[in-house]
Amino acid sequence: MASATSQLEKALPPSEHDLSTDEGMLAYLNQHTPFSTSSITRLSGGFANWTYRATLESPYKFVDSVNQSRALETIVVKFSSDVAAAFAGVALDLYRTKAEIAALKLTNGLNLPNFRGMGTTQKLPTSTTQPAIFLPELLSYDTTNHVGCYVDLGPLPSLKQYLIDHPGSDAVELAAKVGDLLGQFLAGLHLWGYQVSHTDPPILDIYRQSESAKKICAWRTIEFVEGSAKEYNIDGNWEKITDTLKREVLDSNDTFNMGDFWTGNILMELDGPANPRSLKALYVLDWELVKTGPASTDIAQFAAEAFMLHQYSGRTTSGSGTLDEPTDASPAGEALLVSFLDGYERHVKKSSTDNMTSRSSGTSVVEPSYERGKSIQDVLLDSRSVIGHLCAHVATIGKTVSWANRETTERTVRRVLELMITNDQSDTTSSLKDVLTALEVK
């Protein structure tokens, strides 16, 4: 089958072209790949990589991951280097590309909630009321030049942009559906990772060795918390607080982490103009920060972005839309946050209960507790850790977002910084409902 990842990896000769330019990538595609390209356009966004949309001279025909014949007129091409695309001089480890391709191959073979992968046995949903989650579909990967060619999903909106554009009550039902689907999916991924980390650890070796991904995930928010606290004149033992969070990211190998699970990396396929609130599919993109680590960091990153959509994306009180006026909270953002945490916790607890039942009948394959005094729920539903990492995300990334107004931003950042102090002094619980309580969300 053409979409089997292992068959699509090839070591081509080193390219003589500058793949960070449109001209260089166009020449590379035409000389070294089966994708004869007439034109190429650089896509905006992205910190690490150069991403392009290539228009093909003739349709590329193949059989996709659900055994459907396809003819592609465009593809997406991603080039990875040892420096960041968005910031000249920022060095990056190319090990991330090896880990990402391996993660796509591995995850596509798992039976996860609401997920349709290449190697799964789940049936593809046939109704728009039963949407599925997909990963990017790899067409080819050049291991020498670190160029990946993917199926182009077209101009689908990200979950983040959709809820910025549709913050009101008319999108609540859809947002709740998306949150529940993604929460269960992530819980299934973490449950699988926790199991194999104790029963077959070598499976996760490649991700356990993703040291650069761990460092980036620790650096991108936690490193800047103390600066935010100083800016807002909030005193606390920030060295202790941030060191605890960093150590969780850098030292933990609890489970398999997606590493960049947030609303900007989720694309939404809707039913079309006639039924714009009907969800057909979700696509989870950008797996290059995949690693092992605590479940709390994946949960917290998505929950933090949902919380910011809730806090920042409502309509201004006067209706003028200026960024200097406070906003009412977005009900759609709130629905996404609540349903995501509920879906995650519900799936973990159901799986734990099912496992206990199977143990009593002698059919269990997963022990409910691997660490002395800790159950699976203790590890995957660590509310204190989730709150800490969520607040770190909002306190740093959340103070610079362009789609929030100044007053709401300042109030929200101050609030999460103060919460970090009280959270550091509190006991943890095995319930994500306590995250909502701490954030004062219903």
Short mmCIF file of C-alpha atoms in Angstrom, two decimals:
data_model
loop_
_atom_site.label_atom_id
_atom_site.label_comp_id
_atom_site.label_asym_id
_atom_site.label_seq_id
_atom_site.Cartn_x
_atom_site.Cartn_y
_atom_site.Cartn_z
CA MET A 1 0.00 0.00 0.00
CA ALA A 2 1.47 3.36 -1.06
CA SER A 3 0.94 5.02 2.30
CA ALA A 4 3.04 2.62 4.39
CA THR A 5 5.53 4.99 5.99
CA SER A 6 8.49 2.63 6.05
CA GLN A 7 8.27 2.27 2.23
CA LEU A 8 8.30 6.01 1.73
CA GLU A 9 11.59 6.84 3.46
CA LYS A 10 14.51 7.21 1.06
CA ALA A 11 18.07 8.48 1.39
CA LEU A 12 18.61 10.68 -1.67
CA PRO A 13 21.95 12.33 -2.55
CA PRO A 14 22.65 15.62 -0.76
CA SER A 15 20.88 18.41 -2.59
CA GLU A 16 22.88 21.11 -4.33
CA HIS A 17 19.91 23.47 -3.99
CA ASP A 18 19.05 25.91 -1.21
CA LEU A 19 15.88 24.29 0.08
CA SER A 20 15.02 27.32 2.17
CA THR A 21 14.13 29.22 -1.03
CA ASP A 22 11.21 28.79 -3.39
CA GLU A 23 13.55 28.37 -6.36
CA GLY A 24 15.71 25.78 -4.63
CA MET A 25 12.76 23.70 -3.45
CA LEU A 26 11.12 23.82 -6.88
CA ALA A 27 14.31 22.52 -8.51
CA TYR A 28 14.70 19.81 -5.86
CA LEU A 29 11.15 18.51 -6.32
CA ASN A 30 11.49 18.33 -10.08
CA GLN A 31 14.90 16.65 -10.04
CA HIS A 32 14.63 14.22 -7.13
CA THR A 33 10.97 13.33 -6.50
CA PRO A 34 7.98 11.95 -8.43
CA PHE A 35 6.15 15.24 -7.82
CA SER A 36 6.66 17.24 -11.02
CA THR A 37 5.93 20.76 -9.86
CA SER A 38 4.85 23.80 -11.86
CA SER A 39 4.93 26.35 -9.02
CA ILE A 40 5.61 26.60 -5.32
CA THR A 41 4.50 28.96 -2.56
CA ARG A 42 5.97 29.41 0.91
CA LEU A 43 3.32 28.97 3.61
CA SER A 44 3.34 31.41 6.51
CA GLY A 45 3.80 30.44 10.13
CA GLY A 46 6.00 27.86 11.74
CA PHE A 47 8.98 28.32 14.02
CA ALA A 48 11.24 25.44 13.05
CA ASN A 49 10.69 24.50 9.41
CA TRP A 50 10.23 25.83 5.90
CA THR A 51 6.82 24.76 4.61
CA TYR A 52 5.58 25.06 1.03
CA ARG A 53 2.54 24.27 -1.08
CA ALA A 54 3.57 22.76 -4.42
CA THR A 55 1.23 22.84 -7.41
CA LEU A 56 1.80 19.74 -9.52
CA GLU A 57 2.04 19.69 -13.30
CA SER A 58 -0.28 16.67 -13.39
CA PRO A 59 -2.32 14.95 -10.66
CA TYR A 60 -0.37 12.54 -8.44
CA LYS A 61 -2.38 9.34 -8.06
CA PHE A 62 -2.10 7.09 -5.02
CA VAL A 63 -4.10 5.03 -2.53
CA ASP A 64 -4.55 6.82 0.77
CA SER A 65 -4.57 5.57 4.37
CA VAL A 66 -8.21 4.50 4.19
CA ASN A 67 -7.79 2.66 0.88
CA GLN A 68 -9.35 5.38 -1.23
CA SER A 69 -7.91 6.27 -4.65
CA ARG A 70 -6.76 9.89 -4.72
CA ALA A 71 -5.44 12.28 -7.34
CA LEU A 72 -3.60 15.23 -5.80
CA GLU A 73 -3.17 18.53 -7.62
CA THR A 74 -1.13 20.07 -4.78
CA ILE A 75 1.04 18.73 -1.95
CA VAL A 76 2.57 20.24 1.17
CA VAL A 77 6.36 20.06 1.48
CA LYS A 78 8.26 20.52 4.76
CA PHE A 79 12.01 21.11 4.89
CA SER A 80 13.82 20.81 8.22
CA SER A 81 17.25 22.23 8.96
CA ASP A 82 19.58 22.46 11.93
CA VAL A 83 18.57 26.10 12.35
CA ALA A 84 15.11 27.54 12.94
CA ALA A 85 13.24 28.86 9.91
CA ALA A 86 11.74 31.77 11.83
CA PHE A 87 14.85 32.83 13.78
CA ALA A 88 18.23 32.91 12.07
CA GLY A 89 20.99 31.57 14.28
CA VAL A 90 18.75 29.50 16.57
CA ALA A 91 20.18 25.98 16.42
CA LEU A 92 17.89 22.95 16.35
CA ASP A 93 18.61 19.24 16.56
CA LEU A 94 17.68 17.31 13.41
CA TYR A 95 16.94 14.29 15.58
CA ARG A 96 13.46 15.82 15.79
CA THR A 97 12.73 14.81 12.18
CA LYS A 98 13.62 11.18 12.86
CA ALA A 99 11.38 11.18 15.92
CA GLU A 100 8.47 12.80 14.05
CA ILE A 101 8.47 10.33 11.17
CA ALA A 102 8.73 7.43 13.63
CA ALA A 103 5.87 8.88 15.69
CA LEU A 104 3.58 9.20 12.66
CA LYS A 105 4.29 5.59 11.74
CA LEU A 106 3.81 4.35 15.32
CA THR A 107 0.68 6.35 16.15
CA ASN A 108 -0.98 5.45 12.86
CA GLY A 109 -0.88 1.82 13.98
CA LEU A 110 -2.60 2.37 17.32
CA ASN A 111 -6.25 1.81 18.14
CA LEU A 112 -7.02 5.09 19.88
CA PRO A 113 -10.39 6.65 20.71
CA ASN A 114 -12.00 8.46 17.77
CA PHE A 115 -8.88 7.88 15.66
CA ARG A 116 -8.49 6.49 12.17
CA GLY A 117 -4.90 5.52 11.38
CA MET A 118 -3.26 3.51 8.64
CA GLY A 119 -2.86 0.36 10.71
CA THR A 120 -5.96 0.49 12.89
CA THR A 121 -8.87 -1.90 12.82
CA GLN A 122 -11.48 0.75 13.56
CA LYS A 123 -14.01 1.42 10.84
CA LEU A 124 -14.03 4.80 9.18
CA PRO A 125 -17.07 6.80 10.31
CA THR A 126 -19.67 7.05 7.57
CA SER A 127 -21.66 9.93 9.03
CA THR A 128 -20.76 13.54 9.77
CA THR A 129 -22.18 12.93 13.26
CA GLN A 130 -19.31 10.51 13.88
CA PRO A 131 -16.16 12.49 13.00
CA ALA A 132 -12.73 10.90 13.20
CA ILE A 133 -9.25 12.12 14.05
CA PHE A 134 -6.46 11.70 11.50
CA LEU A 135 -2.73 12.38 11.29
CA PRO A 136 -0.95 14.03 8.35
CA GLU A 137 -0.48 11.55 5.51
CA LEU A 138 3.13 11.19 4.44
CA LEU A 139 3.83 10.66 0.74
CA SER A 140 7.62 10.54 0.88
CA TYR A 141 10.48 11.45 3.18
CA ASP A 142 14.08 12.15 2.15
CA THR A 143 16.22 11.16 5.13
CA THR A 144 19.33 12.87 3.71
CA ASN A 145 17.89 16.30 3.01
CA HIS A 146 15.10 16.12 5.60
CA VAL A 147 12.30 16.89 3.17
CA GLY A 148 8.83 15.47 3.78
CA CYS A 149 6.02 15.55 1.22
CA TYR A 150 2.48 15.30 2.59
CA VAL A 151 -1.09 15.18 1.36
CA ASP A 152 -2.37 18.75 1.14
CA LEU A 153 -5.45 19.13 3.32
CA GLY A 154 -6.29 22.41 1.65
CA PRO A 155 -7.39 25.65 3.32
CA LEU A 156 -8.88 24.08 6.43
CA PRO A 157 -9.19 26.35 9.49
CA SER A 158 -7.22 25.59 12.61
CA LEU A 159 -9.27 24.99 15.75
CA LYS A 160 -7.69 28.12 17.21
CA GLN A 161 -8.66 30.37 14.30
CA TYR A 162 -12.15 28.90 14.06
CA LEU A 163 -12.94 29.69 17.69
CA ILE A 164 -11.40 33.15 17.45
CA ASP A 165 -13.79 33.78 14.56
CA HIS A 166 -16.73 31.99 16.24
CA PRO A 167 -16.49 32.65 19.99
CA GLY A 168 -20.21 32.78 20.74
CA SER A 169 -22.96 30.43 21.80
CA ASP A 170 -23.63 29.32 18.22
CA ALA A 171 -20.33 27.37 18.27
CA VAL A 172 -20.68 25.85 21.76
CA GLU A 173 -22.03 22.48 20.62
CA LEU A 174 -19.27 22.07 18.03
CA ALA A 175 -16.56 23.19 20.45
CA ALA A 176 -17.79 20.71 23.07
CA LYS A 177 -17.75 17.91 20.51
CA VAL A 178 -14.20 18.73 19.42
CA GLY A 179 -12.95 18.97 23.00
CA ASP A 180 -14.44 15.61 23.93
CA LEU A 181 -13.00 13.88 20.85
CA LEU A 182 -9.52 15.29 21.41
CA GLY A 183 -9.58 14.65 25.17
CA GLN A 184 -10.38 10.98 24.68
CA PHE A 185 -7.81 10.66 21.89
CA LEU A 186 -5.02 12.15 24.00
CA ALA A 187 -6.00 10.02 27.00
CA GLY A 188 -5.81 6.91 24.84
CA LEU A 189 -2.37 7.93 23.59
CA HIS A 190 -1.12 8.53 27.15
CA LEU A 191 -2.62 5.27 28.46
CA TRP A 192 -0.87 3.35 25.70
CA GLY A 193 2.41 5.17 26.39
CA TYR A 194 2.17 4.53 30.12
CA GLN A 195 1.53 0.84 29.54
CA VAL A 196 4.44 0.26 27.15
CA SER A 197 6.83 2.35 29.24
CA HIS A 198 6.51 -0.38 31.87
CA THR A 199 5.84 -3.50 29.81
CA ASP A 200 7.96 -2.93 26.68
CA PRO A 201 10.21 0.14 27.26
CA PRO A 202 12.37 -0.21 24.09
CA ILE A 203 9.37 0.85 21.97
CA LEU A 204 9.78 4.35 23.40
CA ASP A 205 13.58 4.56 23.21
CA ILE A 206 13.63 6.90 20.22
CA TYR A 207 11.31 9.34 22.02
CA ARG A 208 13.07 8.95 25.36
CA GLN A 209 16.21 10.17 23.59
CA SER A 210 14.53 13.32 22.23
CA GLU A 211 16.51 15.57 24.53
CA SER A 212 16.16 18.65 22.31
CA ALA A 213 12.36 18.28 22.32
CA LYS A 214 12.38 18.12 26.11
CA LYS A 215 14.57 21.21 26.32
CA ILE A 216 12.37 23.17 23.91
CA CYS A 217 9.22 22.20 25.82
CA ALA A 218 10.83 23.31 29.10
CA TRP A 219 12.21 26.52 27.60
CA ARG A 220 9.28 27.85 25.56
CA THR A 221 7.16 28.83 28.58
CA ILE A 222 8.76 28.02 31.94
CA GLU A 223 11.95 29.93 31.17
CA PHE A 224 10.01 33.20 30.93
CA VAL A 225 7.66 32.89 33.89
CA GLU A 226 9.91 34.79 36.29
CA GLY A 227 10.19 37.66 33.81
CA SER A 228 6.41 37.87 33.60
CA ALA A 229 6.17 37.88 37.38
CA LYS A 230 8.64 40.77 37.62
CA GLU A 231 6.77 42.69 34.93
CA TYR A 232 3.55 42.36 36.94
CA ASN A 233 5.26 42.91 40.33
CA ILE A 234 4.13 39.57 41.74
CA ASP A 235 6.51 38.23 44.37
CA GLY A 236 6.97 34.50 44.86
CA ASN A 237 9.57 31.80 45.11
CA TRP A 238 9.81 31.70 41.33
CA GLU A 239 13.12 29.86 41.20
CA LYS A 240 11.61 26.95 43.12
CA ILE A 241 8.33 27.02 41.22
CA THR A 242 9.92 27.07 37.78
CA ASP A 243 12.61 24.53 38.69
CA THR A 244 9.92 22.06 39.74
CA LEU A 245 8.14 22.46 36.41
CA LYS A 246 11.37 22.19 34.41
CA ARG A 247 12.37 19.01 36.21
CA GLU A 248 9.01 17.46 35.40
CA VAL A 249 9.56 18.10 31.69
CA LEU A 250 13.23 17.13 31.56
CA ASP A 251 13.30 14.13 33.92
CA SER A 252 9.97 12.37 33.50
CA ASN A 253 9.48 9.42 31.15
CA ASP A 254 5.97 8.60 32.39
CA THR A 255 4.37 8.25 28.98
CA PHE A 256 4.44 9.12 25.29
CA ASN A 257 4.04 12.88 24.69
CA MET A 258 2.86 14.45 21.46
CA GLY A 259 4.86 17.49 22.59
CA ASP A 260 2.94 20.24 20.74
CA PHE A 261 -0.73 19.45 21.33
CA TRP A 262 -2.49 22.78 20.96
CA THR A 263 -5.35 24.39 19.05
CA GLY A 264 -3.10 25.77 16.29
CA ASN A 265 -1.99 22.26 15.38
CA ILE A 266 -5.55 20.94 14.99
CA LEU A 267 -7.22 21.40 11.62
CA MET A 268 -11.01 21.12 11.28
CA GLU A 269 -12.85 19.71 8.29
CA LEU A 270 -16.48 20.83 8.36
CA ASP A 271 -19.43 19.70 6.30
CA GLY A 272 -19.45 22.82 4.16
CA PRO A 273 -21.41 26.09 3.83
CA ALA A 274 -24.74 24.29 4.00
CA ASN A 275 -23.91 22.81 7.41
CA PRO A 276 -21.01 24.83 8.84
CA ARG A 277 -21.36 23.51 12.40
CA SER A 278 -21.18 19.83 11.39
CA LEU A 279 -17.74 18.32 11.95
CA LYS A 280 -16.37 15.74 9.50
CA ALA A 281 -12.79 15.27 10.69
CA LEU A 282 -9.94 16.62 12.81
CA TYR A 283 -6.26 16.49 11.83
CA VAL A 284 -3.46 16.58 14.42
CA LEU A 285 -0.34 18.13 12.88
CA ASP A 286 3.33 18.76 13.75
CA TRP A 287 4.72 15.85 15.77
CA GLU A 288 8.38 16.86 15.75
CA LEU A 289 8.48 17.64 19.49
CA VAL A 290 7.34 14.11 20.33
CA LYS A 291 9.09 12.74 23.40
CA THR A 292 8.50 10.93 26.66
CA GLY A 293 7.38 12.95 29.65
CA PRO A 294 4.53 13.65 32.04
CA ALA A 295 0.99 13.50 30.70
CA SER A 296 0.36 16.86 32.35
CA THR A 297 2.37 18.86 29.81
CA ASP A 298 0.29 17.74 26.82
CA ILE A 299 -2.93 18.26 28.78
CA ALA A 300 -1.83 21.66 30.04
CA GLN A 301 -0.74 23.03 26.67
CA PHE A 302 -4.09 22.32 25.04
CA ALA A 303 -6.06 23.37 28.12
CA ALA A 304 -4.08 26.63 28.36
CA GLU A 305 -4.89 27.51 24.76
CA ALA A 306 -8.55 26.62 25.31
CA PHE A 307 -8.57 28.76 28.46
CA MET A 308 -7.13 31.70 26.51
CA LEU A 309 -9.80 31.26 23.84
CA HIS A 310 -12.33 31.34 26.67
CA GLN A 311 -10.85 34.43 28.29
CA TYR A 312 -9.69 36.41 25.27
CA SER A 313 -12.02 35.62 22.38
CA GLY A 314 -15.37 36.99 23.55
CA ARG A 315 -16.97 40.10 22.13
CA THR A 316 -15.94 43.45 23.56
CA THR A 317 -18.41 44.87 26.05
CA SER A 318 -19.17 47.85 23.80
CA GLY A 319 -19.18 45.78 20.63
CA SER A 320 -16.59 48.06 19.01
CA GLY A 321 -13.96 45.31 18.74
CA THR A 322 -10.99 47.44 19.80
CA LEU A 323 -8.14 45.74 21.63
CA ASP A 324 -8.22 48.28 24.45
CA GLU A 325 -11.58 47.20 25.84
CA PRO A 326 -12.36 44.26 28.13
CA THR A 327 -14.17 41.29 26.63
CA ASP A 328 -16.91 39.04 27.84
CA ALA A 329 -15.68 35.44 28.11
CA SER A 330 -16.20 33.19 25.09
CA PRO A 331 -18.74 30.41 25.75
CA ALA A 332 -17.30 28.37 22.88
CA GLY A 333 -13.81 28.53 24.39
CA GLU A 334 -15.21 27.50 27.75
CA ALA A 335 -17.03 24.54 26.16
CA LEU A 336 -13.80 23.40 24.49
CA LEU A 337 -11.86 23.55 27.77
CA VAL A 338 -14.48 21.80 29.90
CA SER A 339 -15.22 19.04 27.40
CA PHE A 340 -11.52 18.39 26.70
CA LEU A 341 -10.66 17.86 30.36
CA ASP A 342 -13.85 15.86 30.95
CA GLY A 343 -13.26 13.64 27.90
CA TYR A 344 -9.68 12.97 28.97
CA GLU A 345 -10.54 12.13 32.57
CA ARG A 346 -13.58 10.08 31.65
CA HIS A 347 -11.56 7.89 29.29
CA VAL A 348 -8.75 7.36 31.80
CA LYS A 349 -11.18 6.39 34.56
CA LYS A 350 -13.22 4.14 32.27
CA SER A 351 -10.07 2.37 31.09
CA SER A 352 -8.90 1.93 34.68
CA THR A 353 -12.29 0.50 35.70
CA ASP A 354 -12.38 -1.83 32.68
CA ASN A 355 -8.87 -2.97 33.52
CA MET A 356 -9.77 -3.74 37.12
CA THR A 357 -12.72 -5.80 35.87
CA SER A 358 -10.53 -7.72 33.43
CA ARG A 359 -7.94 -8.35 36.16
CA SER A 360 -10.58 -9.99 38.31
CA SER A 361 -11.38 -12.34 35.42
CA GLY A 362 -7.74 -13.01 34.67
CA THR A 363 -7.71 -11.29 31.26
CA SER A 364 -5.95 -8.02 32.10
CA VAL A 365 -2.82 -7.12 30.18
CA VAL A 366 -2.14 -3.85 32.01
CA GLU A 367 -1.52 -3.51 35.70
CA PRO A 368 -3.39 -0.55 37.22
CA SER A 369 -0.35 0.57 39.22
CA TYR A 370 3.33 0.41 38.32
CA GLU A 371 4.82 2.76 40.91
CA ARG A 372 4.69 2.22 44.63
CA GLY A 373 1.73 4.20 45.97
CA LYS A 374 0.69 5.54 42.55
CA SER A 375 -2.09 4.39 40.26
CA ILE A 376 -2.51 5.16 36.58
CA GLN A 377 -5.01 7.84 37.57
CA ASP A 378 -2.49 9.41 39.96
CA VAL A 379 0.03 9.73 37.12
CA LEU A 380 -2.24 10.77 34.25
CA LEU A 381 -4.66 12.99 36.19
CA ASP A 382 -2.15 15.00 38.25
CA SER A 383 -4.11 18.23 38.72
CA ARG A 384 -1.32 20.13 40.45
CA SER A 385 1.12 19.51 37.61
CA VAL A 386 -1.48 20.39 34.97
CA ILE A 387 -2.33 23.67 36.73
CA GLY A 388 1.35 24.59 37.04
CA HIS A 389 2.17 24.02 33.37
CA LEU A 390 -1.11 25.59 32.20
CA CYS A 391 -0.44 28.74 34.18
CA ALA A 392 3.16 28.93 32.92
CA HIS A 393 1.84 28.79 29.36
CA VAL A 394 -0.74 31.54 29.89
CA ALA A 395 1.67 33.71 31.89
CA THR A 396 4.18 33.78 29.03
CA ILE A 397 2.62 32.99 25.65
CA GLY A 398 -0.72 34.35 26.84
CA LYS A 399 0.58 37.86 27.43
CA THR A 400 1.66 38.41 23.82
CA VAL A 401 -1.25 37.10 21.73
CA SER A 402 -2.37 39.52 19.05
CA TRP A 403 -6.07 38.67 19.25
CA ALA A 404 -6.58 39.69 22.91
CA ASN A 405 -7.25 43.13 24.33
CA ARG A 406 -4.86 44.74 26.78
CA GLU A 407 -7.06 44.84 29.88
CA THR A 408 -8.24 41.24 29.62
CA THR A 409 -4.69 40.06 28.96
CA GLU A 410 -3.26 41.81 32.01
CA ARG A 411 -6.04 40.57 34.27
CA THR A 412 -5.67 36.98 33.07
CA VAL A 413 -1.86 36.87 33.28
CA ARG A 414 -1.88 38.34 36.77
CA ARG A 415 -4.47 35.80 37.82
CA VAL A 416 -2.50 32.76 36.60
CA LEU A 417 0.74 34.00 38.15
CA GLU A 418 -0.98 34.28 41.52
CA LEU A 419 -2.48 30.83 40.99
CA MET A 420 1.00 29.40 40.36
CA ILE A 421 2.05 30.52 43.84
CA THR A 422 -0.92 28.95 45.61
CA ASN A 423 -0.74 25.83 43.43
CA ASP A 424 2.90 25.29 44.36
CA GLN A 425 1.88 25.11 48.02
CA SER A 426 -1.10 22.81 47.50
CA ASP A 427 -1.51 19.05 47.39
CA THR A 428 -2.24 17.31 44.12
CA THR A 429 -5.39 15.38 43.33
CA SER A 430 -6.26 12.80 40.68
CA SER A 431 -9.03 14.82 39.07
CA LEU A 432 -8.91 17.35 36.26
CA LYS A 433 -12.10 18.88 37.61
CA ASP A 434 -9.83 20.59 40.13
CA VAL A 435 -8.14 22.38 37.22
CA LEU A 436 -11.48 23.93 36.32
CA THR A 437 -12.11 24.84 39.95
CA ALA A 438 -8.72 26.54 40.20
CA LEU A 439 -9.42 28.51 37.02
CA GLU A 440 -12.92 29.38 38.27
CA VAL A 441 -14.48 27.80 35.20
CA LYS A 442 -17.84 26.07 35.56
#
